[in-house]
Amino acid sequence: MLEKSEQARSPMPRRQSKVTQMFESDAIENLSQETRSFAPSQSFSLDANAQPELYGRAKADPLAFWADQAKQLHWFEPFTTTLDWSNAPFARWFADGKLNVAYNCLDRHVQAGNGSRVALYFEGEPGDEQVYTYEALTVAVKKTTNALLALGVGQGDRVALYMPQIPEAIISMLAVARIGAIHSVVFGGFSADALASRIQDAHAKLVITADGGYRKGKATPLKPAVDEALKGDNCPSVEKVLVVQRTGGDIDWTENRDLWWHDAMSAASDEHEARGFDAENPLFILYTSGTTGKPKGILHTSGGYLTQAAYTHRNVFDLKPESDVYWCTADVGWITGHSYVAYGPLANGATQVIYEGTPDAPHPGRWWEIIQKYGVTQLYTAPTAIRSFMKLGRAIPDQFDLSSLRLLGSVGEPINPEAWMWYREVIGGNRCPIVDTWWQTETGAIMISPLPGVTHTKPGSAQVPMPGVSAEVVDDNGQPVPNNHGGYLTITTPWPSMLRGIWGDPERFVDTYWSRFEGQYFAGDGAKKDADGDIWLLGRVDDVMNVSGHRLSTTEIESALVSHHWVAEAAVVGAKDEITGQAVVAFVILRQDELGDAPEDAEISQALRAHVAKEIGPIAKPQQILVVSDLPKTRSGKIMRRLLRDVAEDRPIGDATTLADSSVMGAIGAKLAGGATD
Ligand code: PRX
C-alpha cells in the first residue's frame, strides 16, 4: 500500500470521471479555499440600477421579463410575440417587431434632447483626440450610410471591417446596421490569409479598412493585408474597398476598387431616415475559433441581441448616462468590442472613451493617465491586462488620480483571486465593486455576473446567472451537480442575444452546441459550484485555448503548422501562463526529407512561428515549439493533448495507460530539457 502523500504524487492511473480528467490541475480543489467575500457598500446599493427584486421578477416570468427589457428600445413596429422556440435550437425573439439598431443607438438620444451629450471621447495612441457628441455621431453615421448605399450596399449584404480602434470603426458598424446589412469585423491582428478566408466565407461585398493605425508607438499598416487578401481573384465577391486615412503612410492603390473614406463622405448627404427591419434581421457575423481548423462565423440578429446588450450594460455596469464616463478597453474586432463598446453603451446613451493603442505606449501609465484625464467611472478590461500591470507594480497607477472610478469589470478568462484583489485594492481603492462577467461570442452578451450593489462578491467567481438567464453546472450525463462539485457549464433556456447559428453551416451549430446535452446549450467551459452555489469558471474543456483573453483553436494552429513543408505532424496545447492565462505550446514532428542541412531547433522554431503569424496572425504564434520524434496517441490515433499539457506545464504525467506506445511520453519529457524557446 502507498502512503497517502505518496499516492498524491504517484503517476499511477486513478479512476476519474471525465470531468475531473479535464482538470488534471488542482483548480477545482483550490477554489474551495477562497473565503473572502465583499458586501456592496450601502451608498452604491441604494442608488444602483439593479435592485434585488430584479431576480424575483425574472424568475416569476422570464419571457415577460425579457419583453419588458426589449420595450426599453425603440420599435418602429412593436412585437407581439416574445420567443418562438418551435424550431429549437433556432430561436426567434420578438420576431414580429421591427426596429433599427442604429436608430436606437443614435437618433432616439438626439430626439430625447441628448444630442449634445458626448458619445465618444477618442484618444489616439499618439495623443490626438476627437470628441463626438450624439448629434455629431448621428450625422457621421447618416453620411456613412449614404456613402454605403451609393456603393450598392443593401439589406443583407455583408461588409467586412478590418480597422484600428478609431471612431470610423464604430461609425461603419452603425452605418451597416442602419441599412440592415451585416458586418463582419475582422480583428486587425489577423493576417491577410485569415482575413481572406473570412471574406470568402461571408461573400463580403465591401471591405472597410484604414491605411493603418498606431500601436506600440508606431504606425502599423493595415491596407497591405487587405491588398494581399484580395489579390488576383482571391475574393471575387469584393467590389470596393473603402479606406480611412489614419496614419498617412504610403499605400498601394487599386483604381476602380479603392476609395478614400474622406472622398466618399464629402460626396454624401447627412440626411438619412432610418427604417425598421425585422427583429431577426441579421446584424453581424463574428468569426471565432472552434475545435476544428475552420473558424466559425457566429451569427447574431438585431432585436434580441440589442435588448440583452443594453440590459446587461445598464445593470452590470450600473450605467448612469448623465454622469458616467465608461471605458471598455476591448477592440471592436472581438465580441466585447461589439456588445460593450459599440451596441450596449450607445443603446444606453452612454459617454465612453475609446483608445487606439497599447497600454504601455508611450509609457506604462497610459491607461491610468486616460482614466485621470477623462474622469472614467467604469473600467471594463481583461485579467491578462490586470496581471501585466500587477507585475509592473503599483507605483505606476499610484502616480495617477483614479478616484473617479466607481466600478471595475473583468472579462474574457478566469480571473485569479490575487489579480482580483489587486484590481480591487490598487485600481479600485477598495471602494469599487468588481463584476467578473462570463459570456462568449456565441452568447452575445453577459450571462453570469454579480450585480453591483446586490451581490456579495468573492474574488475569482463570476457568481450567478443574470436575472433572466438560466445556467447550470452538469455532470457527464447532463445532470446538475450538487454544490461543491465541478462539471460542464450549460445554459438551460434560450436567451435573447443567443447566436442564431453558424454562417452557412446549420449542422455545425446543432452539433457543436446542442448535441452534447439534450436540450441544453453546451458552452465548452468547465465550472464549479461552491458551497453557496456560486459559479467559478475553470477554463475550456475542449480544444480551444484562451491566450490573453483571445480565443484560439489548437486545431487551427496545428493546421497552420502542418501547412509548412518542414512539418509532418503537430500537436498544440495551451499551457498555463502567469500573464496571458494560457500560452501556445506546439509539439512538432519534422519531415527529415524536407529539412535540408539540419537547421538548429531555434531556427526551426523561428521559421514556424513566423509561418503561424502569416497563416493566422501574430496572436497565434506559439510561445514555445518543441521538436519531437513522436506524439502520444491512443490506439485509435487520437492525440492525447492532456498528456502534452502535463509536459508543457511541468507536472507529473497523468494516466497514460491508453497510449498506443507507452514509451513516447518518456522521450518527450527527456527532449523538453533541451527545448527551443524564444
Ligand atoms: O472560456 C470562457 C472565457 O472566454 C470564452 C469565450 O471567448 P470569446 O468568445 O472570445 O469571448 C470572450 C469575451 C466574452 C468562454 O468560453 N471567458 C469569458 N469570460 C470569462 C471567461 N472565463 C472565465 N471567466 C470569465 N469572466
XYZ file of C-alpha atoms and ligand atoms in Angstrom:
704
model
C 0.000 0.000 0.000
C 1.205 3.508 -0.767
C 1.170 6.154 1.934
C -1.401 8.896 1.311
C 1.234 11.528 0.447
C 2.888 9.175 -1.993
C -0.412 8.410 -3.625
C -0.889 12.058 -4.382
C 2.404 12.212 -6.253
C 2.111 8.866 -7.942
C 1.709 8.776 -11.717
C -0.315 5.576 -11.285
C -3.648 5.772 -13.048
C -6.511 6.925 -10.834
C -10.153 6.268 -11.567
C -11.599 9.585 -12.670
C -14.783 10.884 -14.161
C -14.351 12.697 -17.466
C -14.984 15.974 -15.683
C -12.087 15.588 -13.288
C -9.841 14.355 -16.078
C -10.346 17.690 -17.774
C -8.909 19.453 -14.760
C -5.797 17.485 -14.072
C -4.626 20.532 -12.117
C -5.869 21.124 -8.605
C -8.004 24.065 -9.789
C -11.262 22.613 -8.530
C -9.964 21.971 -5.028
C -8.122 25.271 -4.671
C -11.177 27.315 -5.361
C -12.996 25.844 -2.383
C -10.498 27.515 -0.084
C -11.448 31.068 -1.062
C -13.372 32.521 1.856
C -13.178 36.273 1.247
C -16.408 37.996 0.353
C -17.154 41.677 -0.170
C -20.527 43.213 0.500
C -21.580 46.135 -1.681
C -21.405 49.479 0.065
C -24.700 50.917 1.181
C -24.257 54.093 -0.813
C -23.709 52.089 -4.006
C -26.636 49.756 -3.318
C -29.147 52.475 -2.578
C -28.624 54.171 -5.907
C -27.882 51.081 -8.055
C -29.807 50.493 -11.291
C -30.184 46.813 -10.413
C -32.066 46.098 -7.219
C -32.551 42.614 -5.696
C -36.140 42.417 -6.926
C -34.805 42.036 -10.481
C -34.085 38.364 -9.734
C -37.597 37.775 -8.463
C -39.246 39.472 -11.408
C -37.194 37.496 -13.909
C -37.839 34.222 -12.151
C -41.584 34.750 -11.876
C -41.996 35.148 -15.636
C -38.773 35.096 -17.670
C -40.433 35.846 -21.006
C -42.398 38.786 -19.641
C -39.164 39.987 -18.065
C -37.330 39.901 -21.400
C -40.256 41.542 -23.158
C -40.038 44.387 -20.613
C -36.336 44.769 -21.362
C -36.994 44.806 -25.104
C -39.628 47.511 -24.664
C -36.936 49.865 -23.429
C -35.741 50.032 -27.032
C -37.438 51.992 -29.790
C -39.588 49.818 -32.088
C -40.910 51.035 -35.417
C -43.437 48.249 -35.107
C -43.984 46.705 -31.688
C -43.601 42.949 -31.259
C -46.462 40.811 -30.024
C -44.621 37.502 -29.570
C -41.582 37.254 -27.325
C -39.982 33.899 -28.115
C -40.593 31.363 -30.838
C -38.678 28.212 -29.882
C -40.719 25.878 -32.072
C -37.733 25.216 -34.327
C -35.239 24.770 -31.483
C -32.324 25.380 -31.279
C -33.004 28.080 -33.878
C -34.613 30.798 -31.766
C -36.678 33.764 -32.864
C -37.090 36.615 -30.402
C -39.571 39.479 -30.753
C -39.924 38.233 -34.328
C -42.923 40.251 -35.490
C -41.447 43.548 -34.265
C -39.417 45.944 -36.398
C -36.567 48.114 -35.180
C -33.467 49.857 -36.433
C -30.372 49.125 -34.364
C -28.553 52.332 -35.359
C -31.623 54.470 -34.681
C -31.710 53.003 -31.188
C -28.056 53.874 -30.642
C -28.219 57.384 -32.106
C -31.309 59.239 -33.343
C -33.509 58.466 -30.381
C -30.983 60.014 -27.980
C -30.836 63.158 -30.108
C -34.617 63.257 -30.254
C -34.793 62.907 -26.483
C -32.767 66.106 -26.209
C -29.407 64.494 -25.519
C -27.700 65.383 -28.796
C -25.073 67.475 -27.060
C -24.033 64.649 -24.726
C -20.628 63.194 -25.587
C -20.898 59.722 -27.082
C -17.211 59.093 -27.795
C -14.011 60.525 -26.442
C -11.440 59.141 -28.826
C -7.847 59.043 -27.658
C -5.359 58.135 -30.375
C -2.148 56.466 -29.359
C -0.019 59.466 -30.413
C -2.180 61.625 -28.117
C -4.576 63.095 -30.700
C -8.169 63.491 -29.570
C -11.607 63.573 -31.148
C -14.905 64.165 -29.426
C -18.212 63.025 -30.900
C -21.466 64.144 -29.340
C -24.537 62.019 -30.028
C -25.552 64.619 -32.557
C -22.192 64.531 -34.356
C -22.076 60.744 -34.287
C -25.584 60.562 -35.739
C -24.591 62.867 -38.589
C -21.408 60.864 -39.243
C -23.381 57.620 -39.367
C -26.021 59.099 -41.665
C -23.321 60.277 -44.070
C -21.616 56.894 -43.976
C -24.958 55.187 -44.553
C -25.461 57.288 -47.680
C -21.923 56.540 -48.831
C -22.505 52.805 -48.401
C -25.837 52.989 -50.203
C -24.080 54.769 -53.069
C -21.632 51.851 -53.206
C -24.551 49.489 -53.649
C -24.708 48.037 -50.143
C -28.232 46.876 -49.342
C -30.099 44.877 -46.715
C -28.473 41.511 -46.078
C -25.192 42.338 -47.873
C -22.018 41.521 -45.970
C -19.447 44.204 -45.254
C -16.038 43.234 -43.857
C -14.301 45.666 -41.494
C -10.561 45.465 -40.889
C -9.780 48.552 -38.869
C -7.894 50.079 -35.997
C -9.786 51.159 -32.870
C -10.851 54.537 -34.280
C -14.273 56.230 -34.375
C -14.733 55.246 -38.031
C -14.839 51.583 -36.963
C -17.887 52.215 -34.778
C -19.393 54.591 -37.346
C -19.050 51.886 -40.002
C -20.685 49.228 -37.834
C -23.629 51.518 -37.151
C -23.983 52.563 -40.801
C -24.046 48.916 -41.899
C -26.659 48.219 -39.223
C -28.711 51.226 -40.306
C -29.049 49.740 -43.799
C -29.999 46.323 -42.461
C -26.766 44.935 -43.912
C -24.450 42.577 -41.986
C -20.978 43.458 -40.731
C -18.147 41.058 -40.211
C -15.413 42.741 -38.208
C -12.030 41.036 -38.511
C -9.546 41.930 -35.776
C -6.632 43.964 -37.165
C -4.158 41.486 -35.635
C -5.267 38.729 -38.007
C -3.199 38.015 -41.098
C -4.105 38.568 -44.746
C -4.843 34.840 -45.094
C -7.198 34.865 -42.110
C -8.903 37.986 -43.467
C -9.292 36.394 -46.909
C -10.882 33.234 -45.557
C -13.406 35.291 -43.553
C -14.224 37.493 -46.558
C -14.687 34.386 -48.701
C -16.852 32.565 -46.189
C -19.229 35.534 -45.863
C -19.014 36.625 -49.529
C -18.390 40.201 -48.414
C -19.219 42.834 -50.990
C -17.312 45.705 -49.449
C -14.226 45.955 -47.230
C -13.740 48.949 -44.957
C -10.195 49.441 -43.727
C -7.616 52.143 -42.940
C -4.130 52.828 -44.240
C -3.002 51.805 -40.774
C -3.267 52.560 -37.093
C -0.936 53.424 -34.240
C 0.263 50.660 -31.984
C 3.256 50.438 -29.679
C 4.444 53.890 -30.640
C 4.448 53.414 -34.385
C 2.197 53.467 -37.396
C 1.216 49.893 -38.232
C -0.062 49.363 -41.781
C -3.361 47.558 -42.368
C -4.163 48.194 -46.025
C -1.338 45.930 -47.344
C -3.027 42.944 -45.691
C -6.283 43.819 -47.459
C -4.417 44.073 -50.797
C -2.819 40.716 -50.138
C -6.134 39.126 -49.141
C -7.846 40.382 -52.314
C -5.021 39.806 -54.772
C -5.774 38.124 -58.068
C -9.230 36.680 -57.955
C -8.879 35.522 -54.381
C -12.041 37.210 -53.101
C -14.274 37.732 -56.123
C -17.239 38.917 -54.043
C -15.464 42.168 -53.093
C -16.397 45.112 -55.282
C -14.957 48.069 -53.387
C -12.517 48.906 -50.605
C -13.198 52.000 -48.535
C -10.024 53.323 -46.882
C -9.829 55.652 -43.891
C -6.711 57.789 -43.827
C -5.398 57.415 -40.316
C -1.595 57.381 -40.476
C -0.940 58.992 -43.854
C 1.502 56.191 -44.694
C 2.250 55.202 -48.293
C -0.100 52.552 -49.577
C -0.748 50.798 -52.869
C -3.912 51.814 -54.634
C -6.122 49.746 -56.937
C -8.017 52.052 -59.274
C -11.748 51.401 -59.597
C -11.697 49.328 -56.439
C -10.205 51.528 -53.703
C -11.906 54.643 -52.473
C -10.856 57.117 -49.799
C -13.276 57.409 -46.898
C -12.978 61.222 -46.876
C -13.856 61.445 -50.567
C -16.870 59.188 -50.117
C -18.021 61.250 -47.118
C -17.613 64.611 -48.805
C -19.930 63.410 -51.552
C -22.522 62.027 -49.123
C -25.586 63.792 -47.739
C -26.060 63.943 -43.991
C -29.787 63.293 -44.253
C -30.961 59.756 -43.804
C -34.190 58.497 -42.359
C -33.872 55.135 -40.637
C -36.480 52.463 -41.239
C -37.366 49.428 -39.202
C -36.122 45.928 -40.001
C -37.395 42.640 -38.634
C -36.074 41.872 -35.179
C -34.499 38.726 -36.635
C -32.738 40.622 -39.421
C -29.054 39.585 -39.165
C -26.846 42.256 -37.580
C -23.390 40.750 -37.718
C -21.190 37.744 -38.222
C -18.171 37.418 -35.978
C -15.668 34.656 -36.594
C -14.372 32.771 -33.623
C -12.205 29.734 -33.132
C -13.777 26.400 -32.511
C -12.399 22.930 -32.179
C -11.756 22.432 -35.883
C -9.327 24.170 -38.200
C -12.051 26.370 -39.678
C -13.248 29.437 -37.741
C -16.981 29.655 -37.198
C -18.980 32.659 -38.361
C -21.189 33.286 -35.334
C -24.411 34.916 -36.461
C -26.275 37.482 -34.373
C -29.543 39.196 -35.209
C -30.997 42.544 -34.177
C -33.791 42.813 -31.601
C -32.792 40.145 -29.104
C -29.119 40.989 -29.343
C -29.629 44.689 -28.712
C -32.084 44.003 -25.890
C -29.640 41.901 -23.921
C -26.566 44.006 -24.737
C -28.349 47.123 -23.443
C -29.950 45.417 -20.423
C -26.695 43.867 -19.221
C -24.714 47.032 -19.862
C -27.180 49.096 -17.831
C -27.371 46.726 -14.888
C -23.951 45.104 -14.680
C -22.055 48.377 -15.091
C -24.708 50.401 -13.278
C -24.616 52.891 -16.108
C -25.842 56.390 -15.314
C -25.762 58.025 -18.750
C -25.993 61.586 -17.436
C -22.884 61.419 -15.295
C -20.742 58.389 -16.128
C -17.704 58.117 -18.381
C -17.452 54.452 -19.223
C -14.406 52.749 -20.723
C -14.198 49.232 -22.126
C -10.687 48.507 -23.374
C -11.695 45.765 -25.840
C -11.028 46.115 -29.550
C -14.079 46.201 -31.818
C -12.610 43.128 -33.524
C -13.862 40.967 -30.643
C -17.330 40.349 -29.252
C -16.633 42.506 -26.199
C -15.996 45.417 -28.541
C -19.281 44.714 -30.325
C -21.512 44.433 -27.264
C -19.779 46.715 -24.770
C -18.082 49.352 -26.953
C -20.499 49.668 -29.851
C -24.023 48.467 -29.148
C -24.669 48.243 -25.378
C -23.227 51.636 -24.385
C -24.639 53.514 -27.369
C -28.086 51.958 -26.958
C -27.970 53.270 -23.384
C -26.824 56.759 -24.386
C -23.520 56.363 -22.551
C -20.498 58.623 -22.742
C -17.469 56.483 -23.352
C -13.750 56.535 -24.037
C -12.155 54.613 -26.858
C -8.391 54.281 -27.036
C -6.493 53.211 -30.108
C -3.232 51.904 -28.787
C -1.450 49.601 -26.387
C -1.375 50.111 -22.596
C 2.347 50.843 -22.491
C 2.674 53.468 -25.230
C 4.375 55.824 -24.782
C 4.683 54.985 -21.066
C 3.399 52.201 -18.808
C 0.928 54.507 -17.047
C -1.030 55.383 -20.192
C -4.286 53.729 -19.111
C -4.242 55.381 -15.708
C -3.474 58.700 -17.353
C -6.536 58.245 -19.594
C -8.734 57.460 -16.587
C -7.488 60.605 -14.855
C -7.862 62.746 -17.975
C -11.449 61.805 -18.787
C -12.649 61.045 -15.268
C -13.508 57.452 -16.187
C -16.116 55.964 -13.852
C -16.328 52.338 -15.063
C -13.399 50.341 -16.402
C -14.031 47.020 -18.169
C -10.965 45.006 -19.116
C -9.363 41.549 -19.195
C -7.481 39.691 -16.458
C -4.390 39.410 -18.659
C -4.060 43.222 -18.627
C -4.561 43.337 -14.875
C -1.883 40.697 -14.365
C 0.632 42.545 -16.514
C 0.009 45.793 -14.588
C 0.335 43.864 -11.371
C 3.717 42.619 -12.490
C 4.884 46.187 -13.166
C 3.895 47.186 -9.639
C 1.517 49.625 -8.012
C 3.937 52.556 -8.161
C 2.745 53.253 -11.729
C -1.033 53.526 -11.137
C -0.355 55.235 -7.813
C 1.000 58.250 -9.713
C -2.451 58.988 -11.134
C -5.745 60.137 -9.706
C -8.109 57.189 -10.125
C -10.711 58.488 -7.708
C -13.329 58.924 -10.468
C -13.634 55.137 -10.806
C -16.705 53.635 -9.184
C -16.934 50.163 -10.749
C -14.499 47.671 -12.284
C -15.266 44.864 -14.713
C -13.382 41.782 -15.860
C -13.988 39.594 -18.900
C -12.505 37.015 -21.224
C -10.918 34.443 -18.949
C -10.996 33.298 -15.354
C -9.554 35.972 -13.058
C -7.325 34.549 -10.364
C -8.085 35.750 -6.808
C -4.726 37.596 -6.471
C -5.349 39.634 -9.614
C -8.927 40.299 -8.460
C -7.669 41.580 -5.085
C -5.008 43.745 -6.709
C -7.577 45.216 -9.088
C -9.873 45.975 -6.154
C -7.226 47.488 -3.899
C -4.835 49.255 -6.236
C -7.109 50.366 -9.068
C -10.429 50.465 -7.255
C -9.134 51.927 -3.979
C -11.163 49.264 -2.121
C -14.348 51.151 -2.944
C -15.370 49.902 -6.396
C -17.398 46.725 -6.809
C -15.847 44.247 -9.244
C -18.040 42.497 -11.780
C -16.455 39.360 -13.232
C -18.589 38.752 -16.307
C -18.761 35.374 -18.025
C -20.051 35.148 -21.560
C -18.948 34.235 -25.097
C -19.057 35.357 -28.720
C -21.929 32.910 -29.011
C -23.942 34.226 -26.077
C -23.707 37.779 -27.444
C -23.976 39.413 -24.050
C -23.149 38.852 -20.387
C -24.709 35.704 -18.916
C -23.116 35.200 -15.495
C -22.046 38.115 -13.341
C -22.542 39.720 -9.981
C -24.948 42.650 -9.878
C -23.089 45.540 -8.302
C -24.976 46.805 -5.314
C -26.676 43.451 -4.812
C -24.169 40.587 -4.904
C -21.611 39.843 -2.216
C -18.599 39.208 -4.421
C -15.918 36.576 -3.984
C -12.501 37.118 -5.618
C -12.386 34.924 -8.713
C -16.042 33.942 -9.025
C -18.429 35.045 -11.763
C -21.100 34.180 -9.191
C -24.651 33.890 -10.520
C -26.592 33.915 -13.793
C -28.034 37.301 -14.736
C -31.739 37.719 -13.975
C -33.482 36.110 -16.952
C -30.627 33.664 -17.664
C -30.633 30.010 -16.579
C -27.201 28.425 -16.310
C -26.253 25.086 -14.761
C -23.177 23.058 -13.982
C -23.811 19.477 -15.074
C -22.046 16.128 -14.925
C -21.148 13.804 -17.811
C -24.811 12.817 -18.090
C -26.159 16.351 -18.173
C -27.457 16.223 -14.593
C -26.913 19.261 -12.336
C -24.033 18.713 -9.910
C -24.562 19.420 -6.220
C -22.805 22.371 -4.580
C -19.057 21.912 -4.064
C -18.794 19.918 -7.302
C -17.430 20.628 -10.746
C -18.742 19.855 -14.193
C -19.668 21.453 -17.508
C -21.345 24.818 -17.832
C -24.618 24.758 -19.739
C -27.388 27.241 -20.441
C -30.739 25.628 -19.944
C -33.207 28.066 -21.512
C -32.998 30.303 -24.605
C -31.863 33.913 -24.136
C -32.440 36.921 -26.425
C -28.834 37.554 -27.534
C -28.081 33.898 -28.276
C -26.350 33.120 -31.541
C -28.820 32.238 -34.257
C -26.421 29.875 -35.960
C -23.092 29.471 -37.709
C -22.950 31.304 -41.012
C -23.632 28.787 -43.772
C -23.413 25.758 -41.501
C -26.589 24.996 -39.536
C -25.487 21.432 -38.849
C -22.283 22.512 -37.172
C -24.348 24.833 -34.973
C -26.505 21.971 -33.763
C -23.564 19.572 -33.383
C -21.272 21.949 -31.543
C -23.627 23.441 -29.020
C -26.794 21.375 -28.749
C -25.803 17.723 -29.129
C -23.651 17.141 -26.069
C -26.516 17.505 -23.566
C -30.136 17.056 -24.579
C -31.972 20.379 -24.604
C -29.081 22.388 -23.131
C -26.561 24.752 -24.687
C -23.048 23.396 -24.121
C -20.695 26.319 -23.586
C -17.425 24.348 -23.744
C -16.339 25.614 -20.305
C -15.730 23.725 -17.105
C -17.193 25.220 -13.941
C -17.701 24.523 -10.285
C -20.447 25.390 -7.851
C -19.138 26.337 -4.406
C -20.822 25.689 -1.059
C -23.205 28.600 -1.703
C -23.983 27.501 -5.254
C -21.909 30.360 -6.734
C -20.259 29.607 -10.068
C -16.497 29.547 -10.637
C -15.257 29.183 -14.217
C -12.408 26.753 -14.720
C -11.442 27.217 -18.386
C -12.269 25.372 -21.585
C -12.919 21.663 -21.676
C -12.452 21.400 -25.436
C -9.576 22.065 -27.803
C -9.978 25.818 -27.537
C -7.292 27.899 -25.816
C -7.595 31.285 -24.199
C -4.491 33.408 -24.679
C -4.696 36.930 -23.228
C -8.478 36.613 -23.342
C -8.352 35.745 -27.057
C -9.820 32.536 -28.222
C -7.580 30.300 -30.304
C -8.134 26.829 -31.622
C -5.471 24.175 -31.110
C -6.559 22.518 -34.345
C -6.339 25.727 -36.344
C -2.753 26.322 -35.224
C -1.920 22.671 -35.874
C -3.241 23.037 -39.442
C -1.139 26.168 -39.890
C 1.985 24.350 -38.676
C 1.381 21.327 -40.865
C 0.977 23.581 -43.891
C 4.716 24.365 -43.550
C 6.723 21.982 -45.697
C 9.051 21.068 -42.814
C 6.266 19.765 -40.591
C 4.895 16.238 -40.779
C 2.683 16.412 -37.709
C 1.859 18.885 -34.990
C 0.038 18.967 -31.675
C -0.757 22.219 -29.921
C -1.766 22.747 -26.321
C -2.484 25.740 -24.100
C -0.130 25.702 -21.130
C -0.744 27.821 -18.026
C 0.936 31.218 -18.189
C 1.272 33.727 -15.377
C 0.360 36.750 -17.517
C -1.544 35.556 -20.571
C -3.591 32.868 -18.789
C -2.556 30.307 -21.351
C 0.351 30.213 -23.763
C 0.507 28.289 -27.034
C 2.935 25.374 -26.895
C 3.464 23.323 -30.054
C 4.955 19.872 -30.401
C 6.091 19.145 -33.954
C 7.416 16.157 -35.834
C 9.599 17.255 -38.738
C 9.950 15.816 -42.236
C 13.576 14.883 -42.418
C 13.438 14.783 -46.236
C 12.434 18.475 -46.400
C 14.815 19.899 -43.851
C 17.972 20.243 -45.966
C 21.111 20.885 -43.930
C 19.781 20.198 -40.481
C 18.786 23.591 -39.063
C 19.062 24.200 -35.319
C 15.925 23.892 -33.199
C 15.974 27.670 -32.608
C 15.972 28.325 -36.347
C 13.112 25.885 -36.870
C 11.171 27.497 -34.072
C 11.637 30.965 -35.532
C 10.563 29.883 -39.016
C 7.492 28.071 -37.761
C 6.403 30.927 -35.510
C 6.670 33.308 -38.452
C 4.666 30.872 -40.545
C 1.833 30.736 -37.985
C 1.831 34.550 -37.825
C 1.417 34.638 -41.584
C -1.301 31.994 -41.693
C -3.388 33.211 -38.757
C -1.858 36.307 -37.178
C 0.776 37.264 -34.598
C -1.635 36.477 -31.728
C -1.496 32.776 -32.616
C 2.332 32.439 -32.619
C 3.390 29.584 -30.341
C 5.409 30.766 -27.359
C 7.321 27.517 -27.444
C 7.923 24.949 -30.175
C 9.275 21.555 -29.256
C 10.635 19.278 -31.939
C 9.787 15.692 -31.025
C 10.070 12.365 -32.783
C 6.675 11.033 -31.791
C 3.378 12.210 -30.321
C 1.288 10.482 -27.664
C -1.716 8.863 -29.323
C -4.436 6.499 -28.330
C -4.753 3.212 -30.186
C -7.364 4.857 -32.376
C -4.872 7.567 -33.347
C -6.243 10.497 -31.302
C -3.555 12.802 -29.932
C -3.692 12.887 -26.128
C -3.291 16.605 -25.577
C -3.904 16.170 -21.869
C -0.543 14.423 -21.544
C 1.205 17.080 -23.598
C -0.280 19.729 -21.312
C 1.219 17.885 -18.359
C 4.622 18.085 -20.040
C 4.205 21.745 -21.019
C 3.117 22.697 -17.510
C 5.860 20.646 -15.952
C 3.633 18.322 -13.915
C 3.760 14.591 -13.350
C 2.228 12.889 -16.353
C -1.350 11.702 -15.770
C -2.982 8.466 -16.778
C -1.117 7.213 -19.855
C -2.498 3.709 -19.947
C -4.463 4.229 -23.137
C -1.396 5.221 -25.156
C -0.606 3.066 -28.150
C 3.116 3.353 -27.397
C 3.856 3.973 -23.747
C 7.493 4.992 -24.315
C 6.520 8.169 -26.207
C 5.967 10.344 -23.148
C 9.348 9.424 -21.695
C 11.070 10.507 -24.898
C 9.154 13.818 -24.963
C 9.931 14.534 -21.313
C 13.641 13.987 -21.989
C 13.502 16.267 -25.019
C 11.866 19.093 -23.030
C 15.022 19.775 -21.071
C 16.668 20.978 -24.293
C 13.550 22.527 -25.909
C 13.773 25.670 -28.027
C 12.061 28.730 -26.628
C 12.068 32.327 -27.659
O -13.745 30.154 -21.663
C -14.612 31.236 -21.492
C -13.816 32.521 -21.491
O -13.830 33.001 -22.820
C -14.593 32.124 -23.647
C -15.329 32.919 -24.682
O -14.410 33.549 -25.513
P -14.889 34.615 -26.566
O -15.996 34.044 -27.349
O -13.693 35.074 -27.298
O -15.484 35.785 -25.702
C -14.657 36.431 -24.783
C -15.363 37.653 -24.227
C -16.740 37.442 -23.768
C -15.507 31.404 -22.692
O -15.953 30.176 -23.236
N -14.387 33.535 -20.607
C -15.020 34.662 -20.959
N -15.323 35.384 -19.862
C -14.892 34.695 -18.794
C -14.297 33.503 -19.262
N -13.787 32.591 -18.437
C -13.865 32.846 -17.119
N -14.392 33.961 -16.589
C -14.917 34.911 -17.381
N -15.419 36.013 -16.854
